Amino acid sequence: MPDQPHVRLVGVTKRLGTHLAVDGISLDVAEGTFMTLLGPSGCGKTTTLRMIAGFYSPDRGEIRIRDRVINDIPPHRRNTAMVFQEYALFPHMTVAENVGYGLRMRRVPRPEARRRVALVIELVGLSGQERKFPHQLSGGQQQRVALARALIVEPEVLLLDEPLSNLDAKLRVRVRTEIRQLQQRLGKTTLYVTHDQEEALAISDQIAVMHNGRILQVGTPAEIYFHPANRFVADFVGQGVFLPAKVLNARQVEIELGTLEGNIPNACTIGCDACGKGCRADILLRPDDVVHDDAAPTQAEVVHKAFRGAEILYTLRLASGRKVLALVPSHHNHALGERIGIRLDVDHVVAFQPEP
Amino acid sequence: MAVWTRTRGRMMADPGLVVAFAAVGALLVLFVLYPAVRVLIYPRLADYLAVPDNPRWLQAARNSLLMMVLSTLTATAVGFLYAFAISRRDMPLRRLFQTLSVLPLFAPPFMVAFSYILMFGRQGLITKALFGLDVNIFGWQGLWLVQTVAFFPFAALVIGAVLEQISPTVEYAALNLGATEGGVIRTVLFPLARPGVAAAALVVAISVLADFGNAVVIAGGFPLLATEAWFRIEGLADLKGAAVAVALLIVPTMILFLLERYWVGQRTYTVLTGKGTRIEQPPTPPLIRWLLFGGCVVVSAFVVIVYVGVLTGSVATVWGYKWTPTLAHWRLGLAQGGPQLITSLKIGVLSALLTSAVAVLAAFITSRPTLPLRNAIDFLAVLPAALPGVFIGVGYLLAFNGPPIILSGTVWILILALSFWHIPLGYQAARAQLKQIDRSIEEAAQNLGATGMRVLWDVYLPLLGPAFMASFINAFIRAVTNLSIVVFLITPRTLVATYSILAMIGGGFWGAAAALTTALLAITLLGVGAARLVLRVGLRPIGAT
C-alpha cells in the first residue's frame, strides 16, 4: 500500500504507577513526515515517544511500524534511534566512539564503521572533534554528537525528546533549523517531542497537540494555529483572548469591535440549532487580529505594554472592560492610559461554544 | 574567630582567619608531621641499609605485599559485584544486602578474624561441629579469607557511590542504539565504573597493608610488616626495629595514596546531565539478576557468620566441646573489661569531637581561595589516610615520650593519636560540602546585611552539619574499635577494651573475649545512634539545596 502510514498508533494506553500517562491515543505518521508531539509537561508526550522506542510497552493498543506490530520487540531490535533530552552521551567514550557505538552493537566491520562515523560527523559539522570527550564539548556540540549517534544507525524512525531544552535561546533557534534541514535532506520519518509551541510551529510538518494523555488535534502548524479544534489548543498554541459574540448567521458573528465574516463551524454545535440568530459564541482574537489604526472609530485604553524589539504587544481595555491583545510595530509607541484607535483584521474566525 | 572580611581579596587582613590558620597549621605540624618525621629519622641510615641483610625483614615485606595483592584482588572483585548488585533497583532483598554490607564497618578490626577462628578453626562450629573437619585456619589462607570479608565493604562503598552517579538514561541510550541488556553492562556500566574500581582497589590495598587486628589474631607464624613492629616492641623492646618496620610499610602505602589522590581521583567521569532524571532504570536481565543475587547471598552469609560466631562464642560453655549456653563468660568479660569499655567510650567521644572540630575548621580554611600555604594544610589534613595505624602508634610513642612534649602514659596521647589519624575523612567530607555551597549564598547573606561573623554562623555552620556528623560518627567508630594504635600507647592505667579483648584471645579466654567484643559492638552502635540523635537535634541540616 503506497499510502500506508510509516508509524501507526492505535488505541495506545499506558499507566505509570497509578497515573494514566497515555489514554488510548491513535496517531498515523506518514513516511518522511516531521511529526511533533506538543503539550504541557505531564501530557504523555514523552511516554508516547518512549513506547515507540520500546522502553515501555503499552498496556493496551498497538504500535506499528509499517505493517509490523512492534509492541513486544525489545528496544535494541527496533531501530528507532532516539536523541535524549539530556543527550545521555557515554562520558567514557570519545566523540567518535559515541557516534560509532550503534555500529559496534550491530557488528559493522571496522573499516566501514570508521568511514560512516567520519561521514556522519561531517554531516553534523563536528569534524576535528572526533577525539574529544563529551565533557570537553559545548552544549551545542554535545547536542550534535547525540544527533549524529542516532542518525548513524540509519534508523527507521528518528525520535527526539526535547533535544533543545538544554541550549540557550539563540542556539536553540539555530540548531532547530539545522535539525529540520537535515531531516528534510534525509527524508527521515521523525517524531519530535516538545512543550515549546513556537518551536513546534516553526519546525514541523504535522503537530499532534496532547493534553492529559490524549491527542486533542493533529494538523499542520497553520491548521493548529488558525483552526484550533478546541479551547485548550487555542489557548496553548499562540496567544489570544476570547470575546463573547452573537451569532448572526452561519457566516457572520457580531462582537464588541464589529461584525466578523467567515466560516464559523465550531460555534454551531450542541444547543444551537442551525446557527440561528441570537446564538452565543466565544470568538478567539489573536494579537495579530487587532490592528492599530489612528483613523479607526473604536478606541481602547492601553493598560499594559511589552516591548519586543520590532513590535510592542499592547494589552488594551475595551469599553466593556474586556481586554484584547494587539501586536503593533514599535514605532507606534503609546503611553499607559492613552486611548488608541483599533480595528479588526481577522482572516480566520475561530469560534467556540460559550463556557457554561 | 573574628570577622571574615567582606571581600575575598582582603581575606588575609582578617585577624580571625590568621589566628585560625596558625592554630590549625600548628596542630597539624605538631600532631601529624612531627611524629611521622620522628619515626623516619629514629633509625640511623645504617639501620635502613641493613634491611636487605635481614631475612626476617625481607620475609615480612614480601608477605605484606603478597597479602596486599591477594586480598585486594578478592575484596575489590567481591565489592564490585556486591555494589553492582545493590545498584540494581530490581534486585530482590536489595535493602537487606545494603545494610549487611555496611555492618562490618562498625566492627572492631580483629572481629572477622576472631569470629572465623571460632567458626572455621580447629574447634570450629562449622568446620568441626557441623562437618567434622580438622581445619587449620591460622596462616596466610585464613588471613586472605578474613581480609576479603573485612575489606570488601570499603570497596563496595566506593564503587557503589560511582555506580549511583550513572544516569539510567545512558542505559536507555545504549539499548536504543542496539545494545543487548548484557551489552549495556559490558560496554557502558563496567567502563563507567572502572575509575571507581581503581579507587576502591587502592583504598583496600592501603587497608590490607595496614591491617593489624586481623593479622595479629589469625596470621599465626606468618610474619607481616604491620605486626612485626609490635612484636619488636612487645617481645624485644626494640624501638629501632619497630621504627624500621613501619618505615618500610609506609613506602607502598604512600605510593598507593599518591596514586589514589593525584591519578585515579582526577579520573572519575563527570556527570554531564544538568537535570536530574526521574526515569527508572531499565530492568536487569533475569539471568544476571539471579546470578548476582546468588553471589550476594553467599557474601552476606559470610558477613552474618561473623556476628553469629561472636554471639554464640560469648554464650557457649566450652567452645568446641560443650555447647550448652552460659552467662559465665559475660560475667567474666564484663568484670574484667567493664571499666575499659567506659574508657574506650570516653576516648571515642573526646577524640571524635576533636577530630571533627579540627577537620571542619581546616576545610573551612583551605576552601578560602586566597590563602597562601593552603595546599600545605590540605596535604597535612589528608596525609594521615596514607599512614598505617601502627606507624602512628610508633610515631607517637617516639615523639611524645620526651621533651618538648611528654604525653606518654596519659589518656591524652591516645586521644590525640586517634583524633589526628581520623581527620582525613571528616576533612574531605567538609571540603566536598563547602564546594557544593555556591559562593552566591555567602554573597547573598552579605548583601542582605550579615556581617562576617554572622555569615560563618548563619550560613556555613548549619550547612556543614552533615559533614560534621559524618566525621564524628566515623571517627567515633574507628577510635572505639582501634587496636593498631592503642597497642603501642596504652599503659596499665589507660587500658582500653580492644586491647583487653586481644589479651583474652591470646590467653585462650575465647568466651570472655567474645562477650566483651559483643559489648563493644553494642556500645559502638548505641554511640552512633546517640550521636545521630544529638546532632540532628543540635544541628538541624538545612536541606542540601
mmCIF file of N, CA and C in Angstrom, chain B residues 74-185:
data_model
loop_
_atom_site.group_PDB
_atom_site.id
_atom_site.type_symbol
_atom_site.label_atom_id
_atom_site.label_comp_id
_atom_site.label_asym_id
_atom_site.label_seq_id
_atom_site.Cartn_x
_atom_site.Cartn_y
_atom_site.Cartn_z
ATOM 1 N N THR B 74 40.626 -9.961 45.663
ATOM 2 C CA THR B 74 39.355 -10.606 46.013
ATOM 3 C C THR B 74 38.377 -9.604 46.621
ATOM 4 N N ALA B 75 38.882 -8.775 47.522
ATOM 5 C CA ALA B 75 37.969 -7.835 48.186
ATOM 6 C C ALA B 75 37.375 -6.862 47.163
ATOM 7 N N THR B 76 38.190 -6.419 46.211
ATOM 8 C CA THR B 76 37.675 -5.482 45.216
ATOM 9 C C THR B 76 36.677 -6.161 44.290
ATOM 10 N N ALA B 77 37.000 -7.394 43.885
ATOM 11 C CA ALA B 77 36.085 -8.117 42.997
ATOM 12 C C ALA B 77 34.747 -8.353 43.689
ATOM 13 N N VAL B 78 34.808 -8.854 44.927
ATOM 14 C CA VAL B 78 33.567 -9.096 45.669
ATOM 15 C C VAL B 78 32.823 -7.786 45.887
ATOM 16 N N GLY B 79 33.570 -6.746 46.256
ATOM 17 C CA GLY B 79 32.960 -5.440 46.487
ATOM 18 C C GLY B 79 32.274 -4.916 45.240
ATOM 19 N N PHE B 80 32.910 -5.118 44.099
ATOM 20 C CA PHE B 80 32.315 -4.640 42.853
ATOM 21 C C PHE B 80 31.010 -5.363 42.551
ATOM 22 N N LEU B 81 31.050 -6.699 42.620
ATOM 23 C CA LEU B 81 29.833 -7.450 42.310
ATOM 24 C C LEU B 81 28.712 -7.090 43.278
ATOM 25 N N TYR B 82 29.091 -6.951 44.531
ATOM 26 C CA TYR B 82 28.106 -6.618 45.541
ATOM 27 C C TYR B 82 27.507 -5.234 45.273
ATOM 28 N N ALA B 83 28.392 -4.271 45.014
ATOM 29 C CA ALA B 83 27.912 -2.904 44.753
ATOM 30 C C ALA B 83 27.057 -2.873 43.494
ATOM 31 N N PHE B 84 27.482 -3.618 42.485
ATOM 32 C CA PHE B 84 26.711 -3.633 41.247
ATOM 33 C C PHE B 84 25.329 -4.234 41.495
ATOM 34 N N ALA B 85 25.312 -5.320 42.263
ATOM 35 C CA ALA B 85 24.032 -5.966 42.552
ATOM 36 C C ALA B 85 23.094 -4.989 43.259
ATOM 37 N N ILE B 86 23.589 -4.306 44.298
ATOM 38 C CA ILE B 86 22.652 -3.455 45.038
ATOM 39 C C ILE B 86 22.409 -2.122 44.334
ATOM 40 N N SER B 87 23.122 -1.863 43.241
ATOM 41 C CA SER B 87 22.786 -0.671 42.469
ATOM 42 C C SER B 87 21.611 -0.939 41.528
ATOM 43 N N ARG B 88 21.260 -2.209 41.356
ATOM 44 C CA ARG B 88 20.106 -2.528 40.510
ATOM 45 C C ARG B 88 18.834 -2.423 41.337
ATOM 46 N N ARG B 89 17.916 -1.577 40.883
ATOM 47 C CA ARG B 89 16.712 -1.329 41.671
ATOM 48 C C ARG B 89 15.812 -2.557 41.751
ATOM 49 N N ASP B 90 15.971 -3.480 40.802
ATOM 50 C CA ASP B 90 15.066 -4.641 40.795
ATOM 51 C C ASP B 90 15.693 -5.849 41.473
ATOM 52 N N MET B 91 16.760 -5.630 42.266
ATOM 53 C CA MET B 91 17.392 -6.740 42.978
ATOM 54 C C MET B 91 16.555 -7.107 44.201
ATOM 55 N N PRO B 92 16.182 -8.399 44.295
ATOM 56 C CA PRO B 92 15.422 -8.780 45.488
ATOM 57 C C PRO B 92 16.265 -8.584 46.755
ATOM 58 N N LEU B 93 15.647 -8.235 47.843
ATOM 59 C CA LEU B 93 16.308 -8.040 49.144
ATOM 60 C C LEU B 93 17.410 -6.988 49.105
ATOM 61 N N ARG B 94 17.267 -6.041 48.194
ATOM 62 C CA ARG B 94 18.314 -5.053 47.989
ATOM 63 C C ARG B 94 18.680 -4.307 49.274
ATOM 64 N N ARG B 95 17.670 -3.833 49.991
ATOM 65 C CA ARG B 95 17.908 -3.058 51.215
ATOM 66 C C ARG B 95 18.659 -3.896 52.252
ATOM 67 N N LEU B 96 18.234 -5.144 52.367
ATOM 68 C CA LEU B 96 18.875 -6.027 53.355
ATOM 69 C C LEU B 96 20.354 -6.205 53.035
ATOM 70 N N PHE B 97 20.637 -6.484 51.770
ATOM 71 C CA PHE B 97 22.041 -6.650 51.360
ATOM 72 C C PHE B 97 22.842 -5.389 51.648
ATOM 73 N N GLN B 98 22.213 -4.252 51.372
ATOM 74 C CA GLN B 98 22.906 -2.990 51.591
ATOM 75 C C GLN B 98 23.283 -2.842 53.071
ATOM 76 N N THR B 99 22.315 -3.106 53.942
ATOM 77 C CA THR B 99 22.565 -2.993 55.368
ATOM 78 C C THR B 99 23.661 -3.959 55.808
ATOM 79 N N LEU B 100 23.576 -5.195 55.314
ATOM 80 C CA LEU B 100 24.559 -6.196 55.729
ATOM 81 C C LEU B 100 25.975 -5.784 55.321
ATOM 82 N N SER B 101 26.093 -5.133 54.178
ATOM 83 C CA SER B 101 27.438 -4.786 53.722
ATOM 84 C C SER B 101 28.020 -3.628 54.516
ATOM 85 N N VAL B 102 27.166 -2.866 55.171
ATOM 86 C CA VAL B 102 27.682 -1.750 55.963
ATOM 87 C C VAL B 102 28.064 -2.194 57.365
ATOM 88 N N LEU B 103 27.439 -3.281 57.830
ATOM 89 C CA LEU B 103 27.654 -3.737 59.207
ATOM 90 C C LEU B 103 29.126 -3.892 59.600
ATOM 91 N N PRO B 104 29.958 -4.529 58.760
ATOM 92 C CA PRO B 104 31.354 -4.725 59.184
ATOM 93 C C PRO B 104 32.089 -3.423 59.470
ATOM 94 N N LEU B 105 31.577 -2.301 58.943
ATOM 95 C CA LEU B 105 32.255 -1.036 59.191
ATOM 96 C C LEU B 105 32.152 -0.624 60.658
ATOM 97 N N PHE B 106 31.204 -1.219 61.386
ATOM 98 C CA PHE B 106 31.041 -0.873 62.791
ATOM 99 C C PHE B 106 31.854 -1.800 63.697
ATOM 100 N N ALA B 107 32.419 -2.841 63.124
ATOM 101 C CA ALA B 107 33.036 -3.875 63.958
ATOM 102 C C ALA B 107 34.488 -3.551 64.244
ATOM 103 N N PRO B 108 34.997 -3.992 65.404
ATOM 104 C CA PRO B 108 36.424 -3.846 65.659
ATOM 105 C C PRO B 108 37.216 -4.588 64.586
ATOM 106 N N PRO B 109 38.405 -4.110 64.246
ATOM 107 C CA PRO B 109 39.107 -4.621 63.072
ATOM 108 C C PRO B 109 39.547 -6.085 63.186
ATOM 109 N N PHE B 110 39.564 -6.638 64.375
ATOM 110 C CA PHE B 110 40.010 -8.030 64.511
ATOM 111 C C PHE B 110 38.832 -8.986 64.585
ATOM 112 N N MET B 111 37.613 -8.428 64.531
ATOM 113 C CA MET B 111 36.431 -9.240 64.809
ATOM 114 C C MET B 111 36.238 -10.350 63.776
ATOM 115 N N VAL B 112 36.481 -10.030 62.500
ATOM 116 C CA VAL B 112 36.295 -11.049 61.476
ATOM 117 C C VAL B 112 37.241 -12.231 61.737
ATOM 118 N N ALA B 113 38.491 -11.900 62.017
ATOM 119 C CA ALA B 113 39.477 -12.956 62.251
ATOM 120 C C ALA B 113 39.075 -13.814 63.448
ATOM 121 N N PHE B 114 38.722 -13.130 64.527
ATOM 122 C CA PHE B 114 38.362 -13.848 65.749
ATOM 123 C C PHE B 114 37.160 -14.761 65.515
ATOM 124 N N SER B 115 36.143 -14.205 64.882
ATOM 125 C CA SER B 115 34.935 -14.988 64.662
ATOM 126 C C SER B 115 35.193 -16.174 63.737
ATOM 127 N N TYR B 116 36.033 -15.971 62.738
ATOM 128 C CA TYR B 116 36.291 -17.080 61.805
ATOM 129 C C TYR B 116 37.117 -18.176 62.455
ATOM 130 N N ILE B 117 37.935 -17.800 63.438
ATOM 131 C CA ILE B 117 38.626 -18.855 64.198
ATOM 132 C C ILE B 117 37.582 -19.701 64.921
ATOM 133 N N LEU B 118 36.593 -18.994 65.527
ATOM 134 C CA LEU B 118 35.527 -19.713 66.234
ATOM 135 C C LEU B 118 34.729 -20.589 65.265
ATOM 136 N N MET B 119 34.449 -20.086 64.079
ATOM 137 C CA MET B 119 33.554 -20.810 63.176
ATOM 138 C C MET B 119 34.280 -21.807 62.281
ATOM 139 N N PHE B 120 35.465 -21.443 61.804
ATOM 140 C CA PHE B 120 36.137 -22.282 60.809
ATOM 141 C C PHE B 120 37.448 -22.885 61.311
ATOM 142 N N GLY B 121 37.803 -22.633 62.577
ATOM 143 C CA GLY B 121 39.092 -23.099 63.086
ATOM 144 C C GLY B 121 39.056 -24.581 63.463
ATOM 145 N N ARG B 122 40.077 -24.980 64.201
ATOM 146 C CA ARG B 122 40.194 -26.387 64.586
ATOM 147 C C ARG B 122 39.022 -26.807 65.451
ATOM 148 N N GLN B 123 38.528 -25.888 66.325
ATOM 149 C CA GLN B 123 37.353 -26.167 67.153
ATOM 150 C C GLN B 123 36.107 -25.569 66.523
ATOM 151 N N GLY B 124 36.157 -25.311 65.220
ATOM 152 C CA GLY B 124 35.114 -24.508 64.589
ATOM 153 C C GLY B 124 33.712 -25.095 64.654
ATOM 154 N N LEU B 125 32.756 -24.191 64.885
ATOM 155 C CA LEU B 125 31.346 -24.596 64.927
ATOM 156 C C LEU B 125 30.939 -25.178 63.571
ATOM 157 N N ILE B 126 31.418 -24.579 62.504
ATOM 158 C CA ILE B 126 31.049 -25.065 61.179
ATOM 159 C C ILE B 126 31.975 -26.190 60.727
ATOM 160 N N THR B 127 33.280 -25.959 60.863
ATOM 161 C CA THR B 127 34.215 -26.967 60.359
ATOM 162 C C THR B 127 34.200 -28.251 61.171
ATOM 163 N N LYS B 128 34.286 -28.115 62.517
ATOM 164 C CA LYS B 128 34.388 -29.325 63.324
ATOM 165 C C LYS B 128 33.011 -29.870 63.728
ATOM 166 N N ALA B 129 32.202 -29.004 64.360
ATOM 167 C CA ALA B 129 30.927 -29.483 64.902
ATOM 168 C C ALA B 129 29.971 -29.884 63.777
ATOM 169 N N LEU B 130 29.969 -29.134 62.688
ATOM 170 C CA LEU B 130 28.995 -29.395 61.635
ATOM 171 C C LEU B 130 29.501 -30.435 60.641
ATOM 172 N N PHE B 131 30.756 -30.288 60.196
ATOM 173 C CA PHE B 131 31.258 -31.171 59.141
ATOM 174 C C PHE B 131 32.324 -32.151 59.608
ATOM 175 N N GLY B 132 32.735 -32.022 60.851
ATOM 176 C CA GLY B 132 33.729 -32.952 61.370
ATOM 177 C C GLY B 132 35.091 -32.823 60.720
ATOM 178 N N LEU B 133 35.390 -31.642 60.235
ATOM 179 C CA LEU B 133 36.685 -31.443 59.572
ATOM 180 C C LEU B 133 37.723 -30.958 60.573
ATOM 181 N N ASP B 134 38.968 -31.166 60.236
ATOM 182 C CA ASP B 134 40.048 -30.622 61.045
ATOM 183 C C ASP B 134 40.779 -29.589 60.203
ATOM 184 N N VAL B 135 40.434 -28.328 60.435
ATOM 185 C CA VAL B 135 40.965 -27.284 59.583
ATOM 186 C C VAL B 135 41.866 -26.363 60.400
ATOM 187 N N ASN B 136 43.030 -26.056 59.849
ATOM 188 C CA ASN B 136 43.877 -25.050 60.478
ATOM 189 C C ASN B 136 43.690 -23.745 59.740
ATOM 190 N N ILE B 137 43.015 -22.816 60.395
ATOM 191 C CA ILE B 137 42.726 -21.564 59.705
ATOM 192 C C ILE B 137 43.844 -20.545 59.865
ATOM 193 N N PHE B 138 44.774 -20.801 60.801
ATOM 194 C CA PHE B 138 45.867 -19.850 61.009
ATOM 195 C C PHE B 138 46.807 -19.861 59.812
ATOM 196 N N GLY B 139 47.311 -18.681 59.452
ATOM 197 C CA GLY B 139 48.231 -18.614 58.331
ATOM 198 C C GLY B 139 47.677 -17.727 57.228
ATOM 199 N N TRP B 140 48.342 -17.754 56.103
ATOM 200 C CA TRP B 140 48.003 -16.775 55.064
ATOM 201 C C TRP B 140 46.660 -17.041 54.406
ATOM 202 N N GLN B 141 46.267 -18.316 54.281
ATOM 203 C CA GLN B 141 44.965 -18.584 53.663
ATOM 204 C C GLN B 141 43.827 -18.020 54.499
ATOM 205 N N GLY B 142 43.929 -18.263 55.810
ATOM 206 C CA GLY B 142 42.905 -17.739 56.715
ATOM 207 C C GLY B 142 42.865 -16.224 56.672
ATOM 208 N N LEU B 143 44.054 -15.631 56.675
ATOM 209 C CA LEU B 143 44.136 -14.168 56.634
ATOM 210 C C LEU B 143 43.519 -13.625 55.353
ATOM 211 N N TRP B 144 43.766 -14.344 54.276
ATOM 212 C CA TRP B 144 43.223 -13.929 52.967
ATOM 213 C C TRP B 144 41.694 -13.873 53.017
ATOM 214 N N LEU B 145 41.100 -14.968 53.510
ATOM 215 C CA LEU B 145 39.635 -15.021 53.620
ATOM 216 C C LEU B 145 39.130 -13.877 54.498
ATOM 217 N N VAL B 146 39.777 -13.731 55.649
ATOM 218 C CA VAL B 146 39.329 -12.740 56.621
ATOM 219 C C VAL B 146 39.435 -11.330 56.056
ATOM 220 N N GLN B 147 40.544 -11.032 55.405
ATOM 221 C CA GLN B 147 40.708 -9.680 54.860
ATOM 222 C C GLN B 147 39.721 -9.412 53.729
ATOM 223 N N THR B 148 39.431 -10.446 52.948
ATOM 224 C CA THR B 148 38.433 -10.267 51.884
ATOM 225 C C THR B 148 37.092 -9.859 52.476
ATOM 226 N N VAL B 149 36.668 -10.592 53.513
ATOM 227 C CA VAL B 149 35.378 -10.292 54.121
ATOM 228 C C VAL B 149 35.431 -8.950 54.849
ATOM 229 N N ALA B 150 36.584 -8.660 55.492
ATOM 230 C CA ALA B 150 36.672 -7.437 56.285
ATOM 231 C C ALA B 150 36.709 -6.195 55.400
ATOM 232 N N PHE B 151 37.303 -6.289 54.216
ATOM 233 C CA PHE B 151 37.539 -5.071 53.438
ATOM 234 C C PHE B 151 36.671 -4.922 52.197
ATOM 235 N N PHE B 152 35.916 -5.975 51.824
ATOM 236 C CA PHE B 152 35.062 -5.780 50.644
ATOM 237 C C PHE B 152 34.029 -4.660 50.852
ATOM 238 N N PRO B 153 33.551 -4.437 52.115
ATOM 239 C CA PRO B 153 32.595 -3.346 52.264
ATOM 240 C C PRO B 153 33.157 -1.980 51.855
ATOM 241 N N PHE B 154 34.449 -1.755 52.112
ATOM 242 C CA PHE B 154 35.055 -0.479 51.680
ATOM 243 C C PHE B 154 34.951 -0.346 50.168
ATOM 244 N N ALA B 155 35.341 -1.429 49.484
ATOM 245 C CA ALA B 155 35.297 -1.406 48.017
ATOM 246 C C ALA B 155 33.867 -1.184 47.540
ATOM 247 N N ALA B 156 32.927 -1.900 48.163
ATOM 248 C CA ALA B 156 31.527 -1.783 47.738
ATOM 249 C C ALA B 156 31.031 -0.348 47.929
ATOM 250 N N LEU B 157 31.466 0.273 49.015
ATOM 251 C CA LEU B 157 31.037 1.638 49.313
ATOM 252 C C LEU B 157 31.539 2.611 48.245
ATOM 253 N N VAL B 158 32.835 2.505 47.930
ATOM 254 C CA VAL B 158 33.437 3.424 46.951
ATOM 255 C C VAL B 158 32.818 3.195 45.567
ATOM 256 N N ILE B 159 32.732 1.924 45.164
ATOM 257 C CA ILE B 159 32.221 1.620 43.828
ATOM 258 C C ILE B 159 30.726 1.941 43.747
ATOM 259 N N GLY B 160 30.021 1.654 44.838
ATOM 260 C CA GLY B 160 28.582 1.938 44.863
ATOM 261 C C GLY B 160 28.306 3.408 44.620
ATOM 262 N N ALA B 161 29.149 4.273 45.230
ATOM 263 C CA ALA B 161 28.949 5.712 45.045
ATOM 264 C C ALA B 161 29.100 6.083 43.571
ATOM 265 N N VAL B 162 30.043 5.443 42.888
ATOM 266 C CA VAL B 162 30.239 5.737 41.467
ATOM 267 C C VAL B 162 29.058 5.216 40.646
ATOM 268 N N LEU B 163 28.616 4.003 40.952
ATOM 269 C CA LEU B 163 27.503 3.419 40.193
ATOM 270 C C LEU B 163 26.225 4.241 40.369
ATOM 271 N N GLU B 164 26.035 4.777 41.575
ATOM 272 C CA GLU B 164 24.843 5.590 41.829
ATOM 273 C C GLU B 164 24.787 6.808 40.903
ATOM 274 N N GLN B 165 25.979 7.302 40.536
ATOM 275 C CA GLN B 165 26.065 8.509 39.725
ATOM 276 C C GLN B 165 25.622 8.278 38.282
ATOM 277 N N ILE B 166 25.612 7.031 37.853
ATOM 278 C CA ILE B 166 25.343 6.771 36.444
ATOM 279 C C ILE B 166 23.858 6.958 36.170
ATOM 280 N N SER B 167 23.566 7.834 35.224
ATOM 281 C CA SER B 167 22.167 8.120 34.922
ATOM 282 C C SER B 167 21.546 6.970 34.136
ATOM 283 N N PRO B 168 20.339 6.554 34.522
ATOM 284 C CA PRO B 168 19.680 5.468 33.791
ATOM 285 C C PRO B 168 19.504 5.789 32.301
ATOM 286 N N THR B 169 19.463 7.078 31.971
ATOM 287 C CA THR B 169 19.278 7.454 30.563
ATOM 288 C C THR B 169 20.387 6.887 29.690
ATOM 289 N N VAL B 170 21.603 6.810 30.250
ATOM 290 C CA VAL B 170 22.720 6.283 29.475
ATOM 291 C C VAL B 170 22.451 4.822 29.106
ATOM 292 N N GLU B 171 21.849 4.092 30.038
ATOM 293 C CA GLU B 171 21.497 2.704 29.731
ATOM 294 C C GLU B 171 20.457 2.647 28.612
ATOM 295 N N TYR B 172 19.463 3.548 28.711
ATOM 296 C CA TYR B 172 18.444 3.569 27.663
ATOM 297 C C TYR B 172 19.051 3.914 26.307
ATOM 298 N N ALA B 173 19.994 4.866 26.333
ATOM 299 C CA ALA B 173 20.631 5.262 25.075
ATOM 300 C C ALA B 173 21.317 4.061 24.435
ATOM 301 N N ALA B 174 22.015 3.263 25.257
ATOM 302 C CA ALA B 174 22.724 2.105 24.705
ATOM 303 C C ALA B 174 21.733 1.079 24.151
ATOM 304 N N LEU B 175 20.665 0.828 24.907
ATOM 305 C CA LEU B 175 19.633 -0.109 24.424
ATOM 306 C C LEU B 175 19.052 0.385 23.108
ATOM 307 N N ASN B 176 18.798 1.679 23.068
ATOM 308 C CA ASN B 176 18.190 2.292 21.899
ATOM 309 C C ASN B 176 19.071 2.170 20.660
ATOM 310 N N LEU B 177 20.393 2.145 20.908
ATOM 311 C CA LEU B 177 21.310 2.058 19.781
ATOM 312 C C LEU B 177 21.645 0.617 19.434
ATOM 313 N N GLY B 178 20.956 -0.325 20.027
ATOM 314 C CA GLY B 178 21.112 -1.706 19.597
ATOM 315 C C GLY B 178 21.894 -2.586 20.547
ATOM 316 N N ALA B 179 22.277 -2.083 21.724
ATOM 317 C CA ALA B 179 22.992 -2.944 22.667
ATOM 318 C C ALA B 179 21.999 -3.871 23.352
ATOM 319 N N THR B 180 22.382 -5.132 23.519
ATOM 320 C CA THR B 180 21.555 -6.032 24.310
ATOM 321 C C THR B 180 21.724 -5.652 25.775
ATOM 322 N N GLU B 181 20.896 -6.258 26.632
ATOM 323 C CA GLU B 181 20.999 -5.901 28.052
ATOM 324 C C GLU B 181 22.371 -6.243 28.612
ATOM 325 N N GLY B 182 22.892 -7.383 28.192
ATOM 326 C CA GLY B 182 24.248 -7.740 28.604
ATOM 327 C C GLY B 182 25.272 -6.777 28.017
ATOM 328 N N GLY B 183 25.017 -6.371 26.768
ATOM 329 C CA GLY B 183 25.919 -5.433 26.107
ATOM 330 C C GLY B 183 25.993 -4.102 26.836
ATOM 331 N N VAL B 184 24.869 -3.658 27.387
ATOM 332 C CA VAL B 184 24.863 -2.400 28.132
ATOM 333 C C VAL B 184 25.805 -2.511 29.319
ATOM 334 N N ILE B 185 25.724 -3.632 30.029
ATOM 335 C CA ILE B 185 26.578 -3.816 31.201
ATOM 336 C C ILE B 185 28.050 -3.825 30.777
#
